[in-house]
Amino acid sequence: MNDTTTREIVTLQSHILAQQAKNPQSTGTLSWILSALSISAKVIADHVRRARLADVLGKAGAENVQGEEQQKLDVISNDVLMRVLGGREGVAIVASEENEEPVIIRSDTEGEQRYCVLFDPLDGSSNLDVCGSVGTIFSILRYDRRAASPEESLLQPGDVQVAAGYILYGPSTVFCLSMGEGVDMFVLDISVGAFLRVEQGLRIPTASKNYSVNEGNRLGFPEGYQRYLDWAQQNGYSSRYAGAMVADVHRTLLKGGVFMYPPTVKAPNGKLRLMYEANPMAMLIEQAGGKALAGRADDGSEQRILALQPKDIHERCPVVLGSPDEVDHVTRHL
Ligand code: AHM
Ligand code: MG
């Protein structure tokens, strides 16, 4: 057989159905939710591509729950995800960076397994004005009917995520997904209208001399991070920072290195949100063989992001993730 006949063409949809078929108890509910995310990604990618022409760049004139100004496309992307996910039977609660309160869609006390979907609809959106890459990040949790309230059901550690991923809107639209059995990567073929699988069981390089951090904040970092940067600069490291987590994590996943958003004097827990930025990225990085830490715990041990118990859906945490050896170089300076 030649290469054309041996190389399968697998869409995201068929990949998800094949995963579902591995589990005979599966009802297909999660597959429907992932398919909703795939549709949302195509719609958002189209908005992002046309942003300048459709005059939807710039601010929407409102502030989001973090007190940050929303971009028009933040609002549009949030709306797309809310509308598409809202229509899916299996969705119990949706929580977004752009909404202060989670949206409870179905909170019944019995019946089939339902899920909570948390997302940052358009991460790094300030990159849009300069045609830089942006992305959507999502995390899926089981809806816990035993929780005291539907909101309580959301506050689960990242270790129990059922699936997580991101969509990068760059020169091409890339969907990276983990359902707990490795990381797979898909690229949107716009002529076909489908995400096609380009990588299965992606592995992050063990080491690579790259660090990715906003060095403008350096003087506000705890001393350990500053010592690491001195060490990296004395040892021939390159600095790469897109200013959009999805773009920076995607590069780190493929090329190796370490991505960090440390605590700063102004933001003692860093800037990134645990539940819909750090947790999904940490799941992908760990599933690809990397490490994802929130620094060191009080007893000096490494604090895995996925082991943190969230207390608030919008809480923040420090982030150090990437190639295992590179994360170790950071932590030995902390
Ligand atoms: P956002 O969710 O408001 O877009 O903020 C998150 C973004 C990340 O994509 C990126 O890693 C970080 O903020 C950049 O922050 P800074 O400009 O402080 O370096
Ligand atoms: Mg955002």
Short mmCIF file of C-alpha atoms and ligand atoms in Angstrom, two decimals:
data_model
loop_
_atom_site.label_atom_id
_atom_site.label_comp_id
_atom_site.label_asym_id
_atom_site.label_seq_id
_atom_site.Cartn_x
_atom_site.Cartn_y
_atom_site.Cartn_z
CA MET A 1 0.00 0.00 0.00
CA ASN A 2 1.30 3.44 -0.71
CA ASP A 3 1.29 6.37 1.71
CA THR A 4 -1.96 7.80 0.37
CA THR A 5 -3.89 4.71 1.34
CA THR A 6 -2.22 4.08 4.70
CA ARG A 7 -2.59 7.61 6.07
CA GLU A 8 -6.07 7.83 7.52
CA ILE A 9 -8.10 11.01 7.31
CA VAL A 10 -9.74 11.40 10.72
CA THR A 11 -11.97 14.31 11.64
CA LEU A 12 -12.36 15.54 15.20
CA GLN A 13 -15.91 14.23 15.10
CA SER A 14 -14.91 10.70 14.10
CA HIS A 15 -12.03 10.77 16.60
CA ILE A 16 -14.48 11.59 19.41
CA LEU A 17 -16.90 8.87 18.29
CA ALA A 18 -14.05 6.34 18.21
CA GLN A 19 -13.08 7.31 21.77
CA GLN A 20 -16.70 6.99 22.83
CA ALA A 21 -16.96 3.51 21.29
CA LYS A 22 -14.11 2.32 23.54
CA ASN A 23 -16.41 2.71 26.50
CA PRO A 24 -19.54 0.54 26.15
CA GLN A 25 -21.31 2.43 28.97
CA SER A 26 -20.91 5.74 27.21
CA THR A 27 -24.16 7.53 26.40
CA GLY A 28 -22.60 9.93 23.91
CA THR A 29 -23.36 12.98 26.07
CA LEU A 30 -19.75 14.09 26.32
CA SER A 31 -19.31 13.60 22.58
CA TRP A 32 -22.18 15.99 21.95
CA ILE A 33 -20.57 18.60 24.17
CA LEU A 34 -17.23 18.26 22.39
CA SER A 35 -19.03 18.56 19.09
CA ALA A 36 -20.64 21.79 20.36
CA LEU A 37 -17.16 23.11 21.15
CA SER A 38 -15.99 22.20 17.67
CA ILE A 39 -18.88 24.11 16.08
CA SER A 40 -18.28 27.11 18.35
CA ALA A 41 -14.60 27.07 17.39
CA LYS A 42 -15.46 27.24 13.68
CA VAL A 43 -17.84 30.16 14.24
CA ILE A 44 -15.37 32.06 16.45
CA ALA A 45 -12.51 31.39 13.99
CA ASP A 46 -14.63 32.97 11.28
CA HIS A 47 -15.32 36.06 13.44
CA VAL A 48 -11.62 36.37 14.30
CA ARG A 49 -10.63 36.12 10.62
CA ARG A 50 -13.04 38.90 9.64
CA ALA A 51 -12.59 41.07 12.74
CA ARG A 52 -11.06 44.06 10.98
CA LEU A 53 -13.45 43.91 8.02
CA ALA A 54 -16.55 43.55 10.20
CA ASP A 55 -15.31 46.36 12.45
CA VAL A 56 -15.51 44.32 15.64
CA LEU A 57 -12.05 45.16 16.93
CA GLY A 58 -11.59 47.22 20.05
CA LYS A 59 -13.45 47.59 23.28
CA ALA A 60 -17.08 46.73 23.93
CA GLY A 61 -17.30 49.56 26.46
CA ALA A 62 -17.95 47.26 29.43
CA GLU A 63 -15.72 45.64 32.02
CA ASN A 64 -15.70 41.90 32.72
CA VAL A 65 -15.81 40.38 36.20
CA GLN A 66 -12.07 40.86 36.65
CA GLY A 67 -12.50 44.60 36.11
CA GLU A 68 -10.84 44.32 32.71
CA GLU A 69 -12.26 46.00 29.65
CA GLN A 70 -13.94 43.56 27.31
CA GLN A 71 -13.14 43.50 23.62
CA LYS A 72 -16.10 43.28 21.28
CA LEU A 73 -14.92 39.88 20.14
CA ASP A 74 -14.75 38.65 23.76
CA VAL A 75 -18.45 39.33 24.01
CA ILE A 76 -19.23 37.78 20.62
CA SER A 77 -17.21 34.62 21.37
CA ASN A 78 -18.81 34.25 24.79
CA ASP A 79 -22.21 34.56 23.20
CA VAL A 80 -21.43 31.90 20.56
CA LEU A 81 -20.29 29.39 23.19
CA MET A 82 -23.24 30.12 25.48
CA ARG A 83 -25.73 29.66 22.65
CA VAL A 84 -24.21 26.49 21.23
CA LEU A 85 -23.60 24.81 24.61
CA GLY A 86 -26.92 25.99 26.03
CA GLY A 87 -28.73 23.85 23.48
CA ARG A 88 -26.96 20.62 24.44
CA GLU A 89 -28.91 18.27 26.70
CA GLY A 90 -25.83 17.09 28.58
CA VAL A 91 -24.78 20.53 29.82
CA ALA A 92 -25.75 21.32 33.42
CA ILE A 93 -23.73 24.49 34.10
CA VAL A 94 -21.64 26.82 32.00
CA ALA A 95 -19.05 29.14 33.53
CA SER A 96 -17.10 31.72 31.60
CA GLU A 97 -14.37 34.26 32.28
CA GLU A 98 -16.79 36.84 30.92
CA ASN A 99 -19.67 36.09 33.35
CA GLU A 100 -19.45 36.78 37.05
CA GLU A 101 -21.90 34.01 37.92
CA PRO A 102 -22.08 30.56 36.35
CA VAL A 103 -25.11 29.97 34.15
CA ILE A 104 -27.20 27.05 35.38
CA ILE A 105 -28.80 25.37 32.41
CA ARG A 106 -30.17 22.16 33.94
CA SER A 107 -29.85 21.30 37.61
CA ASP A 108 -32.05 18.20 37.87
CA THR A 109 -31.39 15.81 40.71
CA GLU A 110 -31.50 12.57 38.77
CA GLY A 111 -31.15 11.15 35.29
CA GLU A 112 -28.20 10.80 32.94
CA GLN A 113 -24.75 12.13 33.73
CA ARG A 114 -24.49 15.84 32.95
CA TYR A 115 -21.42 18.04 32.71
CA CYS A 116 -20.12 21.48 33.65
CA VAL A 117 -18.24 23.38 30.96
CA LEU A 118 -15.88 26.19 31.96
CA PHE A 119 -14.13 28.39 29.42
CA ASP A 120 -12.22 31.50 28.55
CA PRO A 121 -13.97 32.32 25.28
CA LEU A 122 -11.24 34.48 23.75
CA ASP A 123 -8.01 34.44 25.66
CA GLY A 124 -5.35 37.04 24.88
CA SER A 125 -7.92 39.17 23.07
CA SER A 126 -5.79 42.31 23.25
CA ASN A 127 -3.64 40.62 20.54
CA LEU A 128 -6.54 40.98 18.10
CA ASP A 129 -5.96 44.61 17.23
CA VAL A 130 -2.55 43.68 15.82
CA CYS A 131 -3.69 40.46 14.11
CA GLY A 132 -1.89 38.34 16.72
CA SER A 133 -2.96 34.86 17.78
CA VAL A 134 -5.77 34.37 20.29
CA GLY A 135 -7.54 31.29 21.60
CA THR A 136 -10.41 29.59 23.43
CA ILE A 137 -9.61 27.44 26.49
CA PHE A 138 -12.09 24.93 27.98
CA SER A 139 -12.43 22.49 30.84
CA ILE A 140 -15.16 19.85 31.28
CA LEU A 141 -16.15 18.44 34.68
CA ARG A 142 -18.82 15.97 35.74
CA TYR A 143 -21.84 17.69 37.25
CA ASP A 144 -21.99 16.59 40.87
CA ARG A 145 -25.64 16.25 41.88
CA ARG A 146 -24.62 15.66 45.51
CA ALA A 147 -23.09 19.14 45.80
CA ALA A 148 -24.88 21.56 48.13
CA SER A 149 -25.62 23.91 45.23
CA PRO A 150 -25.10 23.81 41.47
CA GLU A 151 -22.29 26.40 41.87
CA GLU A 152 -20.56 24.15 44.43
CA SER A 153 -20.55 21.40 41.84
CA LEU A 154 -18.09 23.45 39.80
CA LEU A 155 -15.43 23.70 42.49
CA GLN A 156 -13.58 20.48 41.67
CA PRO A 157 -9.80 20.11 41.33
CA GLY A 158 -8.30 19.90 37.85
CA ASP A 159 -7.29 16.29 38.43
CA VAL A 160 -10.91 15.21 37.88
CA GLN A 161 -11.41 17.05 34.57
CA VAL A 162 -13.07 14.72 32.08
CA ALA A 163 -11.68 16.57 29.10
CA ALA A 164 -9.86 19.83 28.42
CA GLY A 165 -8.40 21.65 25.49
CA TYR A 166 -7.83 24.83 23.58
CA ILE A 167 -8.44 26.22 20.14
CA LEU A 168 -5.72 28.45 18.73
CA TYR A 169 -6.84 31.04 16.16
CA GLY A 170 -3.56 31.70 14.37
CA PRO A 171 -2.42 31.34 10.75
CA SER A 172 -4.48 28.15 10.97
CA THR A 173 -7.10 27.12 13.53
CA VAL A 174 -5.76 24.36 15.76
CA PHE A 175 -7.79 22.26 18.23
CA CYS A 176 -5.80 20.46 20.96
CA LEU A 177 -7.79 18.02 23.04
CA SER A 178 -7.22 15.63 25.91
CA MET A 179 -9.86 13.23 27.17
CA GLY A 180 -7.44 11.80 29.73
CA GLU A 181 -5.66 9.46 27.33
CA GLY A 182 -2.96 11.67 25.86
CA VAL A 183 -3.21 14.76 23.68
CA ASP A 184 -4.41 14.88 20.10
CA MET A 185 -4.18 17.79 17.68
CA PHE A 186 -6.49 18.79 14.82
CA VAL A 187 -6.31 21.55 12.21
CA LEU A 188 -9.37 23.16 10.65
CA ASP A 189 -9.56 22.53 6.91
CA ILE A 190 -11.84 25.37 5.88
CA SER A 191 -12.45 23.93 2.44
CA VAL A 192 -13.97 20.82 4.08
CA GLY A 193 -15.35 22.58 7.15
CA ALA A 194 -13.87 20.02 9.54
CA PHE A 195 -11.01 19.68 11.99
CA LEU A 196 -8.65 16.99 10.69
CA ARG A 197 -6.34 15.07 13.00
CA VAL A 198 -2.67 15.92 12.49
CA GLU A 199 -1.09 14.47 15.66
CA GLN A 200 -2.03 11.64 17.98
CA GLY A 201 -0.47 11.12 21.40
CA LEU A 202 1.52 14.34 21.25
CA ARG A 203 4.60 14.35 23.54
CA ILE A 204 6.26 17.54 24.78
CA PRO A 205 10.08 17.63 24.37
CA THR A 206 11.79 16.77 27.66
CA ALA A 207 13.98 19.86 27.52
CA SER A 208 14.47 22.93 25.35
CA LYS A 209 16.27 26.18 26.12
CA ASN A 210 13.27 28.53 25.89
CA TYR A 211 11.42 30.47 28.53
CA SER A 212 8.18 32.38 28.06
CA VAL A 213 7.28 35.04 30.61
CA ASN A 214 6.38 38.74 30.71
CA GLU A 215 9.82 40.00 31.70
CA GLY A 216 8.44 43.52 32.10
CA ASN A 217 7.15 42.28 35.47
CA ARG A 218 10.53 40.87 36.51
CA LEU A 219 11.22 43.27 39.39
CA GLY A 220 7.86 42.34 40.90
CA PHE A 221 8.55 38.55 40.81
CA PRO A 222 9.58 36.63 43.96
CA GLU A 223 13.39 36.37 44.11
CA GLY A 224 13.49 32.71 43.05
CA TYR A 225 11.99 33.51 39.64
CA GLN A 226 14.49 36.35 39.19
CA ARG A 227 17.35 33.96 40.06
CA TYR A 228 16.01 31.49 37.47
CA LEU A 229 15.97 34.22 34.79
CA ASP A 230 19.60 35.15 35.63
CA TRP A 231 20.56 31.48 35.36
CA ALA A 232 18.67 30.99 32.05
CA GLN A 233 20.25 34.09 30.53
CA GLN A 234 23.72 32.92 31.57
CA ASN A 235 23.03 29.55 29.97
CA GLY A 236 22.05 30.51 26.45
CA TYR A 237 18.24 30.44 26.72
CA SER A 238 15.92 32.21 24.26
CA SER A 239 12.93 34.27 25.32
CA ARG A 240 9.62 33.85 23.48
CA TYR A 241 6.39 35.55 24.58
CA ALA A 242 3.29 36.11 22.47
CA GLY A 243 1.22 37.57 25.33
CA ALA A 244 -1.60 35.11 24.62
CA MET A 245 -1.52 32.00 26.78
CA VAL A 246 -2.88 29.71 24.07
CA ALA A 247 -0.16 30.75 21.60
CA ASP A 248 2.57 30.50 24.26
CA VAL A 249 1.41 27.13 25.60
CA HIS A 250 0.97 25.76 22.06
CA ARG A 251 4.55 26.68 21.18
CA THR A 252 5.77 25.21 24.49
CA LEU A 253 3.86 21.97 23.84
CA LEU A 254 5.34 21.54 20.36
CA LYS A 255 8.84 22.96 20.80
CA GLY A 256 9.45 22.54 24.52
CA GLY A 257 10.58 25.08 27.10
CA VAL A 258 8.77 26.63 30.04
CA PHE A 259 5.83 29.03 30.16
CA MET A 260 5.33 31.02 33.37
CA TYR A 261 3.03 33.57 34.89
CA PRO A 262 4.57 33.98 38.37
CA PRO A 263 3.14 35.92 41.28
CA THR A 264 3.94 39.64 41.12
CA VAL A 265 3.80 42.40 43.72
CA LYS A 266 0.62 43.68 42.06
CA ALA A 267 -0.90 40.22 41.55
CA PRO A 268 0.27 37.94 44.41
CA ASN A 269 -1.47 34.90 42.86
CA GLY A 270 -0.40 35.72 39.33
CA LYS A 271 -2.87 36.71 36.64
CA LEU A 272 -4.13 33.47 35.16
CA ARG A 273 -7.38 31.90 36.26
CA LEU A 274 -7.17 28.43 37.82
CA MET A 275 -10.38 26.85 36.57
CA TYR A 276 -10.55 27.84 32.92
CA GLU A 277 -6.93 28.77 32.06
CA ALA A 278 -4.44 26.96 34.32
CA ASN A 279 -6.32 23.66 34.85
CA PRO A 280 -7.08 22.82 31.21
CA MET A 281 -3.55 23.77 30.13
CA ALA A 282 -2.08 21.76 33.01
CA MET A 283 -4.08 18.70 31.97
CA LEU A 284 -2.82 18.95 28.37
CA ILE A 285 0.79 19.48 29.45
CA GLU A 286 0.76 16.58 31.96
CA GLN A 287 -0.99 14.32 29.45
CA ALA A 288 1.81 15.16 26.98
CA GLY A 289 4.48 14.19 29.53
CA GLY A 290 5.25 17.67 30.90
CA LYS A 291 4.89 19.28 34.31
CA ALA A 292 2.46 22.00 35.41
CA LEU A 293 3.04 23.65 38.79
CA ALA A 294 1.73 26.58 40.76
CA GLY A 295 5.17 26.93 42.38
CA ARG A 296 6.01 25.41 45.73
CA ALA A 297 3.54 24.50 48.48
CA ASP A 298 4.01 25.80 52.05
CA ASP A 299 5.95 22.65 53.00
CA GLY A 300 8.41 23.24 50.14
CA SER A 301 7.08 20.44 47.91
CA GLU A 302 6.11 21.05 44.29
CA GLN A 303 2.50 22.22 44.02
CA ARG A 304 0.77 20.63 41.02
CA ILE A 305 -1.84 22.93 39.52
CA LEU A 306 -4.23 19.99 39.02
CA ALA A 307 -4.17 19.18 42.75
CA LEU A 308 -5.34 22.63 43.85
CA GLN A 309 -8.79 22.74 45.44
CA PRO A 310 -10.63 25.74 43.96
CA LYS A 311 -12.63 27.99 46.28
CA ASP A 312 -13.92 30.40 43.68
CA ILE A 313 -14.53 29.88 39.98
CA HIS A 314 -12.58 33.03 39.07
CA GLU A 315 -9.60 32.49 41.39
CA ARG A 316 -6.07 32.89 40.09
CA CYS A 317 -2.91 30.86 40.59
CA PRO A 318 0.75 31.12 39.62
CA VAL A 319 1.62 29.01 36.56
CA VAL A 320 4.90 27.26 35.64
CA LEU A 321 4.39 24.64 32.95
CA GLY A 322 6.21 22.92 30.13
CA SER A 323 9.02 20.44 29.51
CA PRO A 324 9.72 18.45 32.70
CA ASP A 325 13.44 19.34 32.82
CA GLU A 326 12.74 23.03 32.20
CA VAL A 327 10.09 23.21 34.94
CA ASP A 328 12.64 21.55 37.26
CA HIS A 329 15.18 24.25 36.43
CA VAL A 330 12.65 26.86 37.57
CA THR A 331 11.63 25.08 40.76
CA ARG A 332 15.20 24.46 41.95
CA HIS A 333 15.63 28.26 42.01
CA LEU A 334 12.43 28.86 44.02
P1 AHM B 1 -7.16 37.52 29.33
O1 AHM B 1 -7.83 36.26 29.74
O2 AHM B 1 -7.78 38.73 29.93
O3 AHM B 1 -7.00 37.61 27.85
O4 AHM B 1 -5.70 37.47 30.01
C1 AHM B 1 -4.96 36.33 29.91
C2 AHM B 1 -3.76 36.62 29.08
C3 AHM B 1 -3.02 35.37 28.71
O5 AHM B 1 -3.41 34.94 27.44
C4 AHM B 1 -1.59 35.80 28.67
O6 AHM B 1 -0.73 34.74 28.97
C5 AHM B 1 -1.55 36.87 29.72
O7 AHM B 1 -2.85 37.36 29.85
C6 AHM B 1 -0.66 38.00 29.35
O8 AHM B 1 -0.64 38.91 30.38
P2 AHM B 1 0.43 40.09 30.43
O9 AHM B 1 0.01 41.07 29.40
O10 AHM B 1 0.35 40.59 31.82
O11 AHM B 1 1.78 39.48 30.12
MG MG B 2 -9.70 36.19 28.26
#
